[in-house]
Coordinates of C-alpha atoms and ligand atoms in Angstrom, one line a residue:
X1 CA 127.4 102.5 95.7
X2 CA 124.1 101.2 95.5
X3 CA 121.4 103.4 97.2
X4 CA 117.9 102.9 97.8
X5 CA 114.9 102.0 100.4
X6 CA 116.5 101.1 103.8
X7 CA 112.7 100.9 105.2
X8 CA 109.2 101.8 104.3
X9 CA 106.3 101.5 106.8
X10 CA 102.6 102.1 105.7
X11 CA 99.5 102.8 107.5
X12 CA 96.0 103.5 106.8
X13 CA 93.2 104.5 108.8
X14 CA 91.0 102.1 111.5
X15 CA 87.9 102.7 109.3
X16 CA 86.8 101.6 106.2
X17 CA 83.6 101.2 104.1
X18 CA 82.8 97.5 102.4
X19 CA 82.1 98.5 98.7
X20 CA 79.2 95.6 99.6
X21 CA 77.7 98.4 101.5
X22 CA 78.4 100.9 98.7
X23 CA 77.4 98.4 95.8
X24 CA 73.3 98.5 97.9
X25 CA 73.3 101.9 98.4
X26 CA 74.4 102.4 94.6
X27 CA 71.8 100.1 93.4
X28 CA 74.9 98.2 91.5
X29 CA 76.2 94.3 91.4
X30 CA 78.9 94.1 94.1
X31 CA 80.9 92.0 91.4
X32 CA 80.8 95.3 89.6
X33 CA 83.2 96.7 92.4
X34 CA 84.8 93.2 93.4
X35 CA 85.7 92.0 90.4
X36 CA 85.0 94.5 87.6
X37 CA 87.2 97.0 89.3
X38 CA 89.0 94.8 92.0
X39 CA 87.9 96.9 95.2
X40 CA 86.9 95.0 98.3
X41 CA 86.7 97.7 101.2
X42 CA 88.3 101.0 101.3
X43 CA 89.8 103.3 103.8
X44 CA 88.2 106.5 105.3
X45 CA 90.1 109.1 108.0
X46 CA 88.6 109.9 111.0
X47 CA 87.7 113.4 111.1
X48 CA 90.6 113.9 113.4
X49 CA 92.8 113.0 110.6
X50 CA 94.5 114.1 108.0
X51 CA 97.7 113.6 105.7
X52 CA 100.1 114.8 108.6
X53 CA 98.5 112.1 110.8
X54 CA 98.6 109.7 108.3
X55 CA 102.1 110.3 107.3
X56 CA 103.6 110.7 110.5
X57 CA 101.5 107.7 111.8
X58 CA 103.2 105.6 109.0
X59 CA 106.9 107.3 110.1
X60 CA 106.2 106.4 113.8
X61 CA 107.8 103.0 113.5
X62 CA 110.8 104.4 112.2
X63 CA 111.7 107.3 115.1
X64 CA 110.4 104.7 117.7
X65 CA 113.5 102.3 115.7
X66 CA 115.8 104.9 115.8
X67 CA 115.8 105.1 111.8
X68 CA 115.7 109.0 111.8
X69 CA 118.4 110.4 113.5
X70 CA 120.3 110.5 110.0
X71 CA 118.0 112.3 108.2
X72 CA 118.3 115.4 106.4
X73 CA 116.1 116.1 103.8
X74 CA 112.2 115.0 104.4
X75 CA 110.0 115.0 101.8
X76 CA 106.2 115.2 101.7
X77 CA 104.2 114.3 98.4
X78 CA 100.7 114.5 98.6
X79 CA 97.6 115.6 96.1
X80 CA 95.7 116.7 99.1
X81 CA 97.7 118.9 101.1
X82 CA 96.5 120.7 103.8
X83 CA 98.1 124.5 103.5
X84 CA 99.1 126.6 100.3
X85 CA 102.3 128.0 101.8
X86 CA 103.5 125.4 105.4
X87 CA 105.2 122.4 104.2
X88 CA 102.7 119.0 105.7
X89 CA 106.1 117.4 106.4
X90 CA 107.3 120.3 108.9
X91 CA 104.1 119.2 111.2
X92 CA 105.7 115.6 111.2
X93 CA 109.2 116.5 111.7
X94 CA 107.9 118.4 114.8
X95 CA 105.4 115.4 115.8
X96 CA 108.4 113.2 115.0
X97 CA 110.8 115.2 117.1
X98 CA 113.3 115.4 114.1
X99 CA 117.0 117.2 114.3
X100 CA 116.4 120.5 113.1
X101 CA 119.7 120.4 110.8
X102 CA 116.9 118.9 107.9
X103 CA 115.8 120.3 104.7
X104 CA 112.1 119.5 104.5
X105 CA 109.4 120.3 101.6
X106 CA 106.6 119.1 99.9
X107 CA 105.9 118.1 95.7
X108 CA 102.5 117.9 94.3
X109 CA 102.7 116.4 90.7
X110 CA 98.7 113.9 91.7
X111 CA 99.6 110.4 92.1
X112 CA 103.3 111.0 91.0
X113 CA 105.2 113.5 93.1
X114 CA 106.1 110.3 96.0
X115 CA 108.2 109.1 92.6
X116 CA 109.7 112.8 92.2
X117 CA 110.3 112.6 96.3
X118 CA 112.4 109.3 95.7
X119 CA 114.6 110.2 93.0
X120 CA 115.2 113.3 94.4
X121 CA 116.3 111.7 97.6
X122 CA 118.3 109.6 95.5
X123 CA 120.5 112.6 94.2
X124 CA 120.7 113.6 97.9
X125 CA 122.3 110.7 99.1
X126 CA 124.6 110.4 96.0
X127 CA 126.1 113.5 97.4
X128 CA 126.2 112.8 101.1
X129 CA 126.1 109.2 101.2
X130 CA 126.6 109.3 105.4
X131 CA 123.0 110.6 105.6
X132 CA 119.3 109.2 104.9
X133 CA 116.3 110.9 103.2
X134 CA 112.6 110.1 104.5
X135 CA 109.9 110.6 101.8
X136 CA 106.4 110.6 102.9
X137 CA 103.6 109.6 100.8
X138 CA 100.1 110.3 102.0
X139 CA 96.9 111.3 100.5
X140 CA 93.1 111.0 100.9
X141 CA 91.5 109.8 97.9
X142 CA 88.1 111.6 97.7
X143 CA 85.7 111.9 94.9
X144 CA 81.7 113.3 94.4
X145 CA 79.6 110.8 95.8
X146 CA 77.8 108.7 93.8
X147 CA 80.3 109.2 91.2
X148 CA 81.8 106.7 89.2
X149 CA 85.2 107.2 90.6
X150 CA 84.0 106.5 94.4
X151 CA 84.0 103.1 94.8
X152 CA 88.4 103.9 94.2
X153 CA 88.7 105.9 96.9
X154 CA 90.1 105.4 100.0
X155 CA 93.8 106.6 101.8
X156 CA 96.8 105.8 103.5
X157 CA 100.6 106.6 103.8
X158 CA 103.8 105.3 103.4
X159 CA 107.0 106.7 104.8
X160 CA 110.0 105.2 102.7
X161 CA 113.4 106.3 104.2
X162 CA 116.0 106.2 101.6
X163 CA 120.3 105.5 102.3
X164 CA 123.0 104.3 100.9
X165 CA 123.7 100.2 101.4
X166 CA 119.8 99.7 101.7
X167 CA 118.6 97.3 103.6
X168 CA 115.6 96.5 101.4
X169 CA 115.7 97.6 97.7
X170 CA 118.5 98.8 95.3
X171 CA 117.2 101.6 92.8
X172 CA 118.5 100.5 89.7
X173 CA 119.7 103.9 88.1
X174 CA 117.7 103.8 84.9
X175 CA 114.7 105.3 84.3
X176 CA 111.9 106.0 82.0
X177 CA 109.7 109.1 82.3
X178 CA 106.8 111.3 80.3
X179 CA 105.5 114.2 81.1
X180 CA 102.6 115.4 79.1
X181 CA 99.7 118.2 79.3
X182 CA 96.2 116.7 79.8
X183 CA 93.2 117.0 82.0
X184 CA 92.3 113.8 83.1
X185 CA 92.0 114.3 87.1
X186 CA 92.9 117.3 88.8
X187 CA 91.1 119.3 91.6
X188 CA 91.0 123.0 91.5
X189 CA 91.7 124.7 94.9
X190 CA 88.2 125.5 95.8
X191 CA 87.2 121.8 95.9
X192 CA 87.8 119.0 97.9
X193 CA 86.9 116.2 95.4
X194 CA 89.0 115.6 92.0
X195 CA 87.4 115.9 89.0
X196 CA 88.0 113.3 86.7
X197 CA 87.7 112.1 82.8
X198 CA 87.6 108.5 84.3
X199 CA 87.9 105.8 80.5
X200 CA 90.4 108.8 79.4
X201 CA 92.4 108.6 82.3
X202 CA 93.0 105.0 82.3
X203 CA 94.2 106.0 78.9
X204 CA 96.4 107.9 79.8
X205 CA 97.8 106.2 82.1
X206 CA 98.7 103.3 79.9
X207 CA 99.9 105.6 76.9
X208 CA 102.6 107.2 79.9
X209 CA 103.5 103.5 81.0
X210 CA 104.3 102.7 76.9
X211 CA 106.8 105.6 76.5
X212 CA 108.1 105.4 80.1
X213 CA 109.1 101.7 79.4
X214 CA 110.3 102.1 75.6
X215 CA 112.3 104.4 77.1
X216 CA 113.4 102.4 80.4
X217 CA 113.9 99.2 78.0
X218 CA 116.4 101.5 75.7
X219 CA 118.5 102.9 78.2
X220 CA 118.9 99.5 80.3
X221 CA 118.9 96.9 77.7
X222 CA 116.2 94.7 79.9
X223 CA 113.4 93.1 78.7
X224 CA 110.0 92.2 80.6
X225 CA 111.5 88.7 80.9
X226 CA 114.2 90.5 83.1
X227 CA 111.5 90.9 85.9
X228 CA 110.3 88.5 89.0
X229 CA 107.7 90.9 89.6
X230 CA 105.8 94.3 89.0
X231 CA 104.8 97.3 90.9
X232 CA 102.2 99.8 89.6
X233 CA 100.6 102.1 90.4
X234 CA 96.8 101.5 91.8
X235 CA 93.7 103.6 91.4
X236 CA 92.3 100.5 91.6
X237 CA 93.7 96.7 91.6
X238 CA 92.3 95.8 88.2
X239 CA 94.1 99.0 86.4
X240 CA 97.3 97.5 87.1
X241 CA 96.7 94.4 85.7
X242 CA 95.0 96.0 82.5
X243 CA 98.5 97.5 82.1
X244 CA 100.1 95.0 82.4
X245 CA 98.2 93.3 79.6
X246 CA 98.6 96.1 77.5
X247 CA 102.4 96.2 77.8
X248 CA 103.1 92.6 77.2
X249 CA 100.9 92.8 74.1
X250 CA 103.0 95.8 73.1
X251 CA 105.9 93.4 73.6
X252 CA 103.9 91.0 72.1
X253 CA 104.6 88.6 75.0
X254 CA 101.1 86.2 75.6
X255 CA 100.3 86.1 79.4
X256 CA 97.2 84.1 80.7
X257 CA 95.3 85.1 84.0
X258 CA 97.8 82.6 86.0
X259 CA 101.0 84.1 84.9
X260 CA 99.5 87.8 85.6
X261 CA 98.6 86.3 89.3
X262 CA 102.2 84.8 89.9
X263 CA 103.9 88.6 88.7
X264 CA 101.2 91.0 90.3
X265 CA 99.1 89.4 92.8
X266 CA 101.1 90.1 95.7
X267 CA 101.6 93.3 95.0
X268 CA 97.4 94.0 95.0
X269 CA 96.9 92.7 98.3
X270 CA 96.9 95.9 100.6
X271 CA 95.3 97.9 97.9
X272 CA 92.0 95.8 97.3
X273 CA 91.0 96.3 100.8
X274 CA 92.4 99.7 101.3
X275 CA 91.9 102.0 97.8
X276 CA 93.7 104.5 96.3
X277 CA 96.2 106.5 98.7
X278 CA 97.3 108.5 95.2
X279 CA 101.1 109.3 96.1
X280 CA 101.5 106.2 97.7
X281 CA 99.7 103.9 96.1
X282 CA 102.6 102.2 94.4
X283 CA 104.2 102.2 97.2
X284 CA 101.6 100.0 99.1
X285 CA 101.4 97.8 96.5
X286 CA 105.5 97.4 96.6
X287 CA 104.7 97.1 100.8
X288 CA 102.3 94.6 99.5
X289 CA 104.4 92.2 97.6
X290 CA 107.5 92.4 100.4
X291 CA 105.4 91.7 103.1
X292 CA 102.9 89.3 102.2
X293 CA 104.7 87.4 99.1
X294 CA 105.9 83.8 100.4
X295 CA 108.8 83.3 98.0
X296 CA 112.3 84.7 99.4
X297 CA 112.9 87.6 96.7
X298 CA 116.2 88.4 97.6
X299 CA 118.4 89.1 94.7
X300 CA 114.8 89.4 92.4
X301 CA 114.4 92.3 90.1
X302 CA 111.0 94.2 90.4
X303 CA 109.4 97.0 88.1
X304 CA 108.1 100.0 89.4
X305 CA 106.0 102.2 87.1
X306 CA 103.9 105.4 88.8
X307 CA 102.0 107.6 87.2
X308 CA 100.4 110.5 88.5
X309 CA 97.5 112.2 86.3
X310 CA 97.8 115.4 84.6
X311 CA 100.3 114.0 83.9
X312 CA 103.9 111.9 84.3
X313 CA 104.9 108.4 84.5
X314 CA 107.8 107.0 85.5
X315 CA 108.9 103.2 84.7
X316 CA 112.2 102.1 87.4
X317 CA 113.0 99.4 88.7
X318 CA 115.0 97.8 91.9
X319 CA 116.7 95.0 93.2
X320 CA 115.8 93.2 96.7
X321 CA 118.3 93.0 99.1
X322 CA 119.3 89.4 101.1
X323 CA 118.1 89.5 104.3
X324 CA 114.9 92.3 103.8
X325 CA 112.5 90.0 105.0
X326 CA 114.3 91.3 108.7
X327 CA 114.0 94.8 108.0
X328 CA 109.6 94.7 107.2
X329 CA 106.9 95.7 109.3
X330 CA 104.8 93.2 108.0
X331 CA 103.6 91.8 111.5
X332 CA 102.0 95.9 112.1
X333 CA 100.8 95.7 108.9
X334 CA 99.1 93.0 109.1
X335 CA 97.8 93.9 112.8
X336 CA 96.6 97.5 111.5
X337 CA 94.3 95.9 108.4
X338 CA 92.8 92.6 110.6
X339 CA 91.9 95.1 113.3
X340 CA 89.9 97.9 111.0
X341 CA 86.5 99.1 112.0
X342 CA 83.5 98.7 109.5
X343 CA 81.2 101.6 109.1
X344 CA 77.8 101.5 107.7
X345 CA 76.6 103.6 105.0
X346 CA 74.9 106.6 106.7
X347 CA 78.3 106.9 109.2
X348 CA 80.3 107.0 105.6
X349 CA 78.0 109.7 103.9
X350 CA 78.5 111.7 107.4
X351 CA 82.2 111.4 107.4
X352 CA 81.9 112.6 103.9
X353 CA 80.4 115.1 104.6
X354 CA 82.2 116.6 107.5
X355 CA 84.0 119.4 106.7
X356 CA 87.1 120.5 108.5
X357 CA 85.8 124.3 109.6
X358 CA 87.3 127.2 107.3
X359 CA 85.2 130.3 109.4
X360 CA 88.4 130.8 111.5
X361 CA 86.9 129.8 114.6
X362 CA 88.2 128.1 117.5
X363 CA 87.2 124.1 117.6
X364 CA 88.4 120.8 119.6
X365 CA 87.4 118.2 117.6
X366 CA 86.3 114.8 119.5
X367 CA 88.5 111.7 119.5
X368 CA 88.0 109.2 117.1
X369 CA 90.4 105.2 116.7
X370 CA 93.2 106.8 115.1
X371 CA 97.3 105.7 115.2
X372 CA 99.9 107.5 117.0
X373 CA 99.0 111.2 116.2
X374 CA 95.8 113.0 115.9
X375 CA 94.3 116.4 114.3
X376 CA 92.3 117.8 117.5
X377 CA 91.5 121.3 116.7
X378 CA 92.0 124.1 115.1
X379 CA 93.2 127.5 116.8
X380 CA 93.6 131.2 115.3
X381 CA 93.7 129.7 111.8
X382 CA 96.3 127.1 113.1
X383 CA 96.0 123.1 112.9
X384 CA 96.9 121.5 116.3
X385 CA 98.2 118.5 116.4
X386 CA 98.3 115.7 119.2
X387 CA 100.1 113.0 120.1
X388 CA 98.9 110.1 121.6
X389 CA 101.7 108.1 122.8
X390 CA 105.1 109.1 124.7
Ligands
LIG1 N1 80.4 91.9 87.4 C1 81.7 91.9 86.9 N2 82.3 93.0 86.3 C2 81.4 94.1 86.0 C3 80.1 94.1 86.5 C4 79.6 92.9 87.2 N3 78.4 92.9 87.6 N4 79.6 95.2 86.1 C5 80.5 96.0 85.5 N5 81.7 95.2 85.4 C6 83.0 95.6 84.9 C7 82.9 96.4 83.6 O1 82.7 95.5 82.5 C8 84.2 97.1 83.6 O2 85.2 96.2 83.2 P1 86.1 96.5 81.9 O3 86.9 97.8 82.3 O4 87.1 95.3 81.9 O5 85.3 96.7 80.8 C9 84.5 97.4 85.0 O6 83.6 96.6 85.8 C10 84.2 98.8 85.4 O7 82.9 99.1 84.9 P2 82.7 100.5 84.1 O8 83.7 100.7 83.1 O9 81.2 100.6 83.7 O10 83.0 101.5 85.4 P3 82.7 103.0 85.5 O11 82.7 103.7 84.2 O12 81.5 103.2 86.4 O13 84.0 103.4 86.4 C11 86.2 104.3 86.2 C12 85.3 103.0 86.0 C13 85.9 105.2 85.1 C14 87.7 103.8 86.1 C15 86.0 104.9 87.5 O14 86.2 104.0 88.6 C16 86.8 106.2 87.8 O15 86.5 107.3 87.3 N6 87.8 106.1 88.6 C17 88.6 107.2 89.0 C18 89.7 107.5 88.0 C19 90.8 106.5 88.0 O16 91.1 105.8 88.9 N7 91.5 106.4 86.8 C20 92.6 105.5 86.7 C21 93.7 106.1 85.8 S1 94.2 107.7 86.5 C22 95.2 107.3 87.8 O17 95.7 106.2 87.9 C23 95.5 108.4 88.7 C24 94.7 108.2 90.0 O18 95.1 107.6 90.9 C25 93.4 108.8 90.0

């Protein structure tokens, strides 16, 4: 039984920052940002947003489809939760108006845990294959301003519901993964920005991508010659294709700039102009290649390597599924990013920093563009929640 992604959504929010704007307030070459790192623009919430928004903005497609009255076990990974004890995926199976027979929880392991989420929801459907999964991917990149890692911020969500007989993308069942114990991003619970060894975790994460493959290529038999296209993970665009570099020289495969276009490019799209959404950043990128790719990859085999810092990797892989192309919200997609709102420097800096209250007052907060659901006050200690459409 094959079993894998029956549909995945992503959203982000309506406002972003041009890392033009950013490159003149930094006193630094745009091309720095553009090309150096591969960032164009990235996203930034509303203040009436949050990862619960976000991630039940990105499911809303699927409950308005009908795609969740089989689920049973939600999933929320995210590095920047919002409590220490209450699930962020309850708040969406309330906004989403979810059965109640439904296991829900939420993993944490940085840029990782939406890979845990999914092969987790594997083994669930393995066992009751009449049922679906939804994992939920959504994070708010943030880090110090004027800090090198700032021009890679940015956030988003995907929601990635997970069956038997997908409609999109076979899991292959081999996998390679590395765990390992080192500090290079991770954000103590008194801050609200990561701190990060920036060269060392770039690093890292291609030291985690070596073993995870050696180990994928052992237990499958495949070779990188095996693969139509790649998926990884993006901090920022260029990371991904400096790994991929690294691992055809480790296979000692040569691979000029067009070749690394025709395998990754796709997949970079949504990412360049949106930045890091951590959790779900490979999973934009994957959005990225279904929607906007023009060849018909039905039948094609892609990689998938995540990697979340502190830190595991994971190298997997799937198969496309005929007839996908009728199962993608690439038209939203495509709507949501061509209808963004610029902000200027100063509105950026004030967003920044804006500070969701912690004094245990009462607030409303005012309305900002946002998607379906919004975070418009706080009560008694308690997020409220609102929903903007029927
Ligand atoms: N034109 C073109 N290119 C230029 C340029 C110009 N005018 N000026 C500089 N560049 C190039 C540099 O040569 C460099 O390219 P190479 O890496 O190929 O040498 C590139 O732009 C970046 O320049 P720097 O190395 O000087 O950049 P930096 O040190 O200021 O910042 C960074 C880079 C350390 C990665 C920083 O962005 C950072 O800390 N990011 C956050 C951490 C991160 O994303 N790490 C990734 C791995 S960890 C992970 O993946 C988990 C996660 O999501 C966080």
């Amino acid at each position: 039984m094959n079993i894998g992604i029956d549909k995945i959504s992503f959203y982000t929010s309506h406002y972003y920052v041009d890392l033009k704007t950013l490159a003149e307030a930094r006193s630094v070459e745009t091309d720095k940002y553009y090309i150096g790192i591969g960032q164009e623009k990235m996203g930034i919430p509303a203040p009436d947003e949050d990862v619960v928004t976000l991630g039940a903005s990105a499911a809303y497609p699927l409950m308005k489809d009908g795609e969740l009255d089989d689920v049973e076990l939600l999933l929320f990974a995210t590095e920047s939760g919002i409590d220490q004890s209450k699930a962020a995926g309850i708040y969406v199976h309330g906004l989403l108006e979810m059965p109640s027979r439904c296991r829900s929880v939420e993993l944490k392991q940085a840029c990782y845990s939406g890979t845990a989420a999914i092969q987790l929801a594997i083994g669930f459907v393995a066992r009751n294959p009449t049922k679906k999964a939804l994992v939920i991917c959504s994070d708010v990149a943030r880090y110090e301003l004027g800090s090198p890692g700032e021009a890679t911020q940015g956030c988003g969500s995907v929601a990635i519901l997970i069956s038997a007989n997908p409609r999109i993308m076979a899991i292959d069942p081999e996998s390679g993964y590395h765990t390992e114990d080192v500090m290079d991003f991770w954000r103590p619970n008194y801050r609200s920005e990561a701190l990060v060894d920036g060269k060392y975790s770039t690093m890292v994460y291609i030291h985690a991508l070596l073993e995870s493959w050696k180990q994928y290529a052992e237990l499958s038999g495949r070779s990188l010659a095996d693969f139509n296209r790649f998926c990884y993970h993006i901090p920022f665009t260029k990371m991904a294709e400096k790994a991929h570099q690294k691992l055809c020289r480790k296979n000692k495969i040569a691979i000029d700039q067009e070749q690394m276009q025709a395998l990754l490019e796709e997949s970079l799209r949504y990412s360049r102009i949106t930045g890091n959404c951590y959790s779900g950043s490979m999973y934009v990128g994957l959005t990225s290649l279904l929607d906007t790719a023009e060849e018909d990859l039905t039948d094609q085999r892609i990689g998938l390597y995540s990697y979340g810092s502190g830190c595991v990797g994971e190298f997997f892989s799937g198969v496309i599924q005929p007839g996908y192309r009728d199962h993608l919200y690439a038209d939203q997609h495509r709507n949501m990013l061509e209808n963004r709102s610029e902000l200027t420097y100063q509105q950026y800096e004030d967003i920044f920093n804006y500070g969701v209250p912690t004094d245990g007052g009462e607030y409303v907060f005012p309305q900002y563009k946002t998607g379906p659901y919004r975070f418009s006050g706080i009560s008694q200690h308690k997020r409220e929640y609102e929903s903007l459409v029927d």
